[in-house]
Amino acid sequence: MTGKSNDAPAIGIDLGTTYSCVAVWKHNRIEIIPNDQGNRTTPSSVAFVDEERLIGDGAKNQAAMNPANTRQATKDAGAIAGLNVMRMINEPTAAAIAYGLDNESDIIGKINTLFFDLGGGTFDVSLITIEEGAIFEVKAVAGDTHLGVGISITRWIPKVQHMLQEFFDRKELCQSVNPDEAVAYGAAVLASKLSGNNTDKSVQDVVLLDVTPLSLGVSVLGNLFNVLIPRNTPIPTSKSKLYWTAYDNQSASTISVHQGERSRSTDNHLLGSFTISELPLAPRGKTSVMVCFEIDIDGILTVTAAVTSTGKMEKLAISNEHGRLSKEEIEKMVTDAKKYQHEDLEFKKRTNAYNALEDCLYKVKNKIKDCNVKKRVDPEIFREMEKAIARTTQWIEENQAAPFSELDFMKAHLELVCMPLF
């Protein structure tokens, strides 16, 4: 964050669940700003009693709860306080910047680093690649918004440190930066870089590459979720895919944008939808639409759909704060995806098999209408093909929820009987 004037100092604020900390880049280094009681961290508590406000230690016993994941509210509060909120980043990512710069001389080439943050009220883990030259690339993020130790003293719990070392082959933990101050430290470094007022090379060289917390895609035929940008893809990024019409003479197509890890589109979070119309009338599969997903450095998703033959285009923009899920909701979706993994796989197989059978039936129906086919195919074989097509058409109508094995068998049988058509 910075003040409104261009020459205002850049500060980093760690709004922790139990304690908060503020840092500033000053005199070519990071300085932690103490509160009015001289403490370098302040309890994240505010109380309004009678006609006075209690902040920090004075409010600890007055606090009931503090809503988590209020990302937009935090930005709004910063604006009200006269601050320019330049970027909001996850705690482990900010900590990575702090530890990376503090140990810059020890980093040769590229290293994979795990940042473990068991805080007072939440638990966060990030896998981050730190590359020589202060390049930080977030590879994966995970956590639990309901797991914390009540107070921010993880670094003083020997058992937690011992368990981490045991898990990672007794490697020494890096604790060169005070864990209570690491997040504010890293945030201040990034704020200083973004402000454009810092000429220090180590700060100017910092490059932060974040990732998408959940997969992003569109809903296709059969309520199937088709992923364009997988979970944990580094941003900024863009991905395009070509889609075709599903019906004869289809004049419009609705693009439904979802976020999640489930196979069914409706089991994922709907971010938004829009319709592209005036499609050229043609048989199914002949008119194509190019769909492009683009995520910028601030996490804003822009979805465009363009008709390839005419160039007609529609667009949808989705910001982080409008329509996106909270951290807690993201974690639930990841957990649900693991829980229903087998069910989702079966749904995906069945839906693909149903679509494949329907597509095969559509093709043989069109092929058998060709007058040349009747001339070159034995009449008895031709009648068998007609019967197979009629039986399959009726079977599909009566067996909408048929399992994968039956759908796959019906397609194989239809292809076998109608082989003379191809």
Coordinates of C-alpha atoms in Angstrom, one line a residue, residues 7-374:
D7 CA 6.4 10.3 -3.1
A8 CA 4.6 8.6 -0.1
P9 CA 6.4 5.6 1.5
A10 CA 5.3 2.1 0.5
I11 CA 4.2 -0.1 3.3
G12 CA 3.3 -3.7 3.7
I13 CA 0.5 -4.8 6.1
D14 CA 0.0 -8.3 7.4
L15 CA -3.6 -8.5 8.6
G16 CA -3.3 -11.7 10.6
T17 CA -6.2 -13.5 12.2
T18 CA -4.7 -12.9 15.7
Y19 CA -1.9 -10.5 15.2
S20 CA -1.1 -7.8 12.6
C21 CA 2.2 -6.2 11.6
V22 CA 3.2 -3.2 9.5
A23 CA 6.5 -2.7 7.6
V24 CA 8.0 0.0 5.5
W25 CA 10.9 0.3 3.1
K26 CA 13.1 3.0 4.6
H27 CA 16.9 3.9 4.4
N28 CA 17.4 1.1 1.8
R29 CA 16.0 -1.6 4.1
I30 CA 12.8 -2.9 5.7
E31 CA 11.8 -1.5 9.0
I32 CA 9.0 -2.9 11.2
I33 CA 6.7 -0.1 12.5
P34 CA 6.0 -0.5 16.3
N35 CA 2.6 0.4 17.7
D36 CA 2.0 3.1 20.3
Q37 CA 3.0 0.6 23.0
G38 CA 6.3 -0.2 21.4
N39 CA 5.3 -3.7 20.2
R40 CA 6.2 -4.8 16.7
T41 CA 3.0 -6.8 16.3
T42 CA -0.5 -5.8 17.3
P43 CA -3.5 -8.0 18.2
S44 CA -6.0 -7.9 15.4
S45 CA -8.7 -6.7 17.7
V46 CA -10.9 -3.6 17.8
A47 CA -13.6 -3.0 20.4
F48 CA -16.2 -0.2 20.7
V49 CA -17.2 0.1 24.3
D50 CA -19.3 3.0 25.7
E51 CA -17.8 6.1 24.0
E52 CA -14.2 4.8 23.3
R53 CA -12.5 2.6 20.9
L54 CA -10.0 -0.1 22.0
I55 CA -7.4 -1.3 19.6
G56 CA -4.8 -4.1 19.9
D57 CA -4.0 -5.4 23.3
G58 CA -6.7 -3.3 24.9
A59 CA -9.4 -4.9 22.7
K60 CA -8.4 -8.5 23.0
N61 CA -10.9 -9.4 25.6
Q62 CA -13.7 -7.6 23.9
A63 CA -13.4 -9.4 20.5
A64 CA -16.0 -12.0 19.6
M65 CA -15.0 -12.8 16.0
N66 CA -13.6 -11.3 12.9
P67 CA -15.0 -12.3 9.5
A68 CA -12.5 -14.2 7.4
N69 CA -11.8 -13.7 3.7
T70 CA -13.1 -10.1 3.5
R71 CA -10.9 -9.3 0.6
Q72 CA -12.9 -6.5 -0.9
A73 CA -13.8 -5.1 2.5
T74 CA -10.0 -4.9 3.3
K75 CA -9.4 -3.0 0.1
D76 CA -12.3 -0.7 0.8
A77 CA -11.0 -0.1 4.4
G78 CA -7.6 0.8 2.9
A79 CA -9.1 3.3 0.5
I80 CA -11.1 4.9 3.4
A81 CA -7.9 5.2 5.4
G82 CA -6.4 7.2 2.5
L83 CA -4.2 4.3 1.2
N84 CA -3.7 3.2 -2.4
V85 CA -4.0 -0.6 -2.2
M86 CA -1.7 -1.7 -5.0
R87 CA -1.8 -5.5 -4.6
M88 CA -3.2 -8.1 -2.2
I89 CA -1.1 -11.3 -2.0
N90 CA -1.3 -14.5 0.1
E91 CA 0.6 -14.7 3.3
P92 CA 3.0 -17.5 2.3
T93 CA 3.8 -15.7 -0.9
A94 CA 4.7 -12.5 1.0
A95 CA 6.8 -14.6 3.4
A96 CA 8.6 -16.1 0.4
I97 CA 9.7 -12.7 -0.8
A98 CA 11.1 -11.9 2.7
Y99 CA 13.0 -15.2 3.0
G100 CA 14.2 -15.1 -0.6
L101 CA 15.7 -11.6 -0.4
D102 CA 17.1 -12.3 3.1
N103 CA 18.9 -15.4 1.7
E104 CA 19.6 -14.0 -1.8
S105 CA 23.3 -14.9 -1.8
D106 CA 22.5 -18.5 -1.0
I107 CA 20.2 -19.0 -4.0
I108 CA 21.9 -20.4 -7.1
G109 CA 19.9 -21.3 -10.1
K110 CA 16.3 -22.4 -9.1
I111 CA 15.1 -23.9 -5.9
N112 CA 11.8 -25.3 -4.7
T113 CA 10.7 -24.0 -1.4
L114 CA 7.8 -24.9 0.9
F115 CA 6.4 -22.1 3.1
F116 CA 4.5 -23.3 6.1
D117 CA 2.4 -20.8 8.0
L118 CA 0.5 -22.2 11.0
G119 CA -1.0 -19.0 12.3
G120 CA -3.3 -18.1 15.1
G121 CA -6.5 -18.9 13.2
T122 CA -5.6 -20.3 9.8
F123 CA -3.1 -22.7 8.2
D124 CA -1.5 -21.9 4.8
V125 CA 1.1 -23.8 2.8
S126 CA 2.6 -22.6 -0.5
L127 CA 5.1 -24.3 -2.8
I128 CA 7.2 -21.6 -4.4
T129 CA 10.1 -21.7 -6.8
I130 CA 12.7 -19.1 -6.1
E131 CA 15.0 -18.3 -9.0
E132 CA 18.3 -16.5 -8.9
G133 CA 17.5 -12.9 -9.6
A134 CA 14.6 -12.6 -7.2
I135 CA 12.0 -14.4 -9.4
F136 CA 9.2 -16.0 -7.3
E137 CA 6.8 -18.4 -9.0
V138 CA 3.9 -19.8 -6.9
K139 CA 3.5 -23.5 -7.9
A140 CA 0.7 -24.6 -5.6
V141 CA -1.3 -23.3 -2.6
A142 CA -3.3 -25.1 0.0
G143 CA -4.5 -24.6 3.5
D144 CA -7.3 -24.8 6.1
T145 CA -9.2 -21.7 7.3
H146 CA -10.3 -23.6 10.4
L147 CA -6.9 -24.7 11.7
G148 CA -4.9 -22.5 13.9
V149 CA -3.1 -22.6 17.2
G150 CA -5.1 -19.8 18.9
I151 CA -2.2 -17.5 19.2
S152 CA 0.6 -16.8 16.7
I153 CA 3.4 -18.8 18.4
T154 CA 4.1 -21.5 15.9
R155 CA 7.8 -20.8 15.9
W156 CA 7.9 -21.6 19.6
I157 CA 6.3 -25.0 19.3
P158 CA 9.2 -27.5 19.1
K159 CA 6.8 -30.4 18.1
V160 CA 5.7 -28.6 14.9
Q161 CA 9.3 -27.9 13.9
H162 CA 10.3 -31.5 14.7
M163 CA 7.4 -32.9 12.6
L164 CA 8.4 -30.7 9.6
Q165 CA 12.0 -31.7 9.8
E166 CA 11.1 -35.4 10.0
F167 CA 8.8 -35.1 7.0
F168 CA 11.6 -33.4 4.9
D169 CA 14.4 -35.8 5.7
R170 CA 15.7 -33.8 8.7
K171 CA 16.5 -30.8 6.7
E172 CA 17.2 -27.6 8.6
L173 CA 14.3 -25.1 8.7
C174 CA 15.0 -21.6 7.5
Q175 CA 14.1 -19.1 10.1
S176 CA 16.4 -16.2 9.3
V177 CA 13.4 -13.8 9.3
N178 CA 11.2 -13.4 12.3
P179 CA 8.1 -15.4 11.4
D180 CA 5.8 -12.9 13.0
E181 CA 7.2 -10.2 10.7
A182 CA 8.0 -12.1 7.5
V183 CA 4.6 -11.5 5.8
A184 CA 4.7 -7.7 6.4
Y185 CA 8.3 -7.7 5.4
G186 CA 7.6 -9.3 2.0
A187 CA 4.5 -7.2 1.4
A188 CA 6.5 -4.0 2.0
V189 CA 9.2 -5.1 -0.5
L190 CA 6.5 -5.7 -3.1
A191 CA 4.7 -2.5 -2.3
S192 CA 8.0 -0.6 -2.7
K193 CA 8.6 -2.2 -6.1
L194 CA 5.1 -1.4 -7.3
S195 CA 5.3 2.2 -6.1
G196 CA 8.1 2.8 -8.6
N197 CA 10.0 5.0 -6.1
N198 CA 12.6 2.4 -5.1
T199 CA 15.9 2.3 -7.0
D200 CA 17.4 -0.6 -5.0
K201 CA 18.3 -3.3 -7.5
S202 CA 17.3 -6.2 -5.3
V203 CA 13.8 -4.8 -5.0
Q204 CA 13.4 -3.8 -8.6
D205 CA 14.4 -7.3 -9.7
V206 CA 11.6 -8.9 -7.8
V207 CA 9.2 -10.8 -10.1
L208 CA 6.2 -12.4 -8.5
L209 CA 4.2 -15.1 -10.5
D210 CA 1.1 -16.2 -8.7
V211 CA -1.2 -19.1 -9.7
T212 CA -4.9 -19.8 -10.2
P213 CA -6.4 -21.4 -7.1
L214 CA -9.0 -23.4 -9.1
S215 CA -9.5 -24.7 -12.6
L216 CA -11.4 -22.4 -15.0
G217 CA -13.4 -23.6 -18.0
V218 CA -16.8 -23.7 -19.8
S219 CA -19.8 -26.0 -19.7
V220 CA -20.2 -28.2 -22.8
L221 CA -22.8 -30.7 -24.1
G222 CA -24.1 -33.0 -21.4
N223 CA -23.3 -30.6 -18.4
L224 CA -19.6 -31.5 -18.7
F225 CA -17.0 -29.1 -17.4
N226 CA -14.3 -28.5 -20.0
V227 CA -11.2 -27.0 -18.4
L228 CA -9.2 -24.3 -20.3
I229 CA -6.9 -23.2 -17.4
P230 CA -6.0 -25.9 -14.9
R231 CA -5.6 -25.2 -11.2
N232 CA -2.2 -23.8 -10.1
T233 CA -1.4 -22.4 -13.5
P234 CA 1.0 -19.4 -13.2
I235 CA -0.6 -16.0 -14.0
P236 CA -0.7 -13.9 -16.2
T237 CA -1.8 -16.6 -18.7
S238 CA -4.1 -17.1 -21.6
K239 CA -5.6 -20.2 -23.3
S240 CA -7.8 -20.6 -26.3
K241 CA -10.0 -23.5 -27.5
L242 CA -12.2 -24.1 -30.5
Y243 CA -15.8 -25.3 -30.0
W244 CA -18.4 -26.4 -32.6
T245 CA -22.1 -26.1 -32.7
A246 CA -24.0 -29.1 -31.2
Y247 CA -27.2 -28.8 -33.3
D248 CA -28.3 -28.2 -36.9
N249 CA -28.9 -24.6 -37.8
Q250 CA -27.8 -23.4 -34.3
S251 CA -28.0 -19.6 -34.4
A252 CA -26.7 -18.8 -30.9
S253 CA -24.4 -20.3 -28.2
T254 CA -24.3 -19.5 -24.5
I255 CA -20.8 -19.5 -22.9
S256 CA -21.1 -20.5 -19.2
V257 CA -17.8 -19.8 -17.3
H258 CA -17.2 -22.0 -14.3
Q259 CA -14.5 -22.3 -11.6
G260 CA -13.8 -25.6 -9.8
E261 CA -12.5 -29.2 -10.0
R262 CA -15.7 -31.3 -10.5
S263 CA -16.7 -33.0 -13.8
R264 CA -20.2 -31.7 -13.7
S265 CA -20.5 -28.0 -14.6
T266 CA -23.3 -27.5 -12.1
D267 CA -21.1 -28.9 -9.3
N268 CA -18.7 -26.0 -9.9
H269 CA -19.0 -22.3 -9.2
L270 CA -20.7 -20.3 -12.0
L271 CA -18.6 -17.1 -12.5
G272 CA -20.8 -15.7 -15.3
S273 CA -22.3 -16.4 -18.7
F274 CA -22.9 -14.6 -22.0
T275 CA -24.5 -15.4 -25.4
I276 CA -22.9 -15.1 -28.8
S277 CA -25.6 -14.8 -31.5
E278 CA -25.9 -14.6 -35.2
L279 CA -24.1 -17.8 -35.9
P280 CA -24.1 -18.8 -39.5
L281 CA -26.8 -21.5 -40.0
A282 CA -25.2 -24.8 -40.9
P283 CA -25.3 -28.5 -39.9
R284 CA -24.0 -29.3 -36.4
G285 CA -20.2 -29.3 -36.1
K286 CA -19.7 -27.0 -39.1
T287 CA -19.8 -23.6 -37.3
S288 CA -16.9 -23.0 -34.8
V289 CA -16.4 -20.5 -32.0
M290 CA -13.0 -19.7 -30.6
V291 CA -13.2 -19.2 -26.8
C292 CA -10.2 -17.4 -25.1
F293 CA -9.6 -17.2 -21.4
E294 CA -7.1 -14.5 -20.3
I295 CA -6.0 -13.7 -16.7
D296 CA -3.9 -10.6 -16.1
I297 CA -1.3 -10.0 -13.3
D298 CA -4.1 -8.8 -10.9
G299 CA -6.1 -12.0 -11.4
I300 CA -8.9 -10.4 -13.6
L301 CA -10.3 -13.0 -15.9
T302 CA -11.5 -11.9 -19.4
V303 CA -13.4 -14.4 -21.5
T304 CA -14.0 -13.7 -25.2
A305 CA -15.9 -15.8 -27.8
A306 CA -15.5 -15.2 -31.5
V307 CA -17.2 -16.8 -34.5
T308 CA -14.3 -18.0 -36.7
S309 CA -16.1 -17.5 -40.0
T310 CA -17.5 -14.0 -39.3
G311 CA -15.3 -12.5 -36.6
K312 CA -18.3 -11.5 -34.5
M313 CA -17.2 -11.3 -30.8
E314 CA -18.6 -11.1 -27.3
K315 CA -16.7 -10.5 -24.0
L316 CA -17.1 -11.1 -20.3
A317 CA -14.7 -9.7 -17.6
I318 CA -14.7 -11.1 -14.0
S319 CA -12.6 -9.5 -11.3
N320 CA -11.3 -11.1 -8.1
E321 CA -13.9 -9.5 -6.0
H322 CA -17.0 -10.1 -8.2
G323 CA -18.2 -13.6 -8.5
R324 CA -15.0 -15.3 -7.3
L325 CA -14.9 -17.7 -4.3
S326 CA -13.4 -17.0 -0.9
K327 CA -10.4 -18.9 0.4
E328 CA -12.6 -21.1 2.5
E329 CA -14.9 -21.9 -0.4
I330 CA -11.9 -22.7 -2.6
E331 CA -10.6 -25.2 -0.1
K332 CA -14.0 -26.9 0.2
M333 CA -14.2 -27.3 -3.6
V334 CA -10.7 -28.9 -3.7
T335 CA -11.8 -31.2 -0.8
D336 CA -15.0 -32.1 -2.6
A337 CA -13.2 -32.9 -5.8
K338 CA -11.1 -35.5 -3.9
K339 CA -14.1 -36.9 -2.1
Y340 CA -16.1 -37.4 -5.2
Q341 CA -13.2 -38.3 -7.5
H342 CA -14.6 -41.7 -8.5
E343 CA -18.1 -40.4 -9.0
D344 CA -16.8 -37.6 -11.2
L345 CA -14.7 -39.9 -13.3
E346 CA -17.7 -42.2 -13.9
F347 CA -19.9 -39.1 -14.9
K348 CA -17.2 -37.9 -17.3
K349 CA -16.9 -41.4 -18.9
R350 CA -20.6 -41.8 -19.2
T351 CA -21.2 -38.3 -20.7
N352 CA -18.4 -38.7 -23.2
A353 CA -19.8 -42.1 -24.2
Y354 CA -23.3 -40.7 -24.6
N355 CA -22.0 -37.8 -26.7
A356 CA -20.0 -40.1 -28.8
L357 CA -23.0 -42.4 -29.4
E358 CA -25.2 -39.5 -30.3
D359 CA -22.5 -38.1 -32.7
C360 CA -22.1 -41.5 -34.4
L361 CA -25.9 -41.8 -34.8
Y362 CA -26.1 -38.4 -36.4
K363 CA -23.3 -39.3 -38.9
V364 CA -24.8 -42.6 -40.0
K365 CA -28.3 -41.0 -40.4
N366 CA -26.8 -38.4 -42.7
K367 CA -24.7 -41.0 -44.6
I368 CA -27.6 -43.4 -45.3
K369 CA -29.6 -40.6 -46.9
D370 CA -27.0 -40.4 -49.7
C371 CA -28.7 -41.9 -52.8
N372 CA -25.4 -43.4 -53.9
V373 CA -25.2 -45.6 -50.8
K374 CA -28.4 -47.4 -51.6

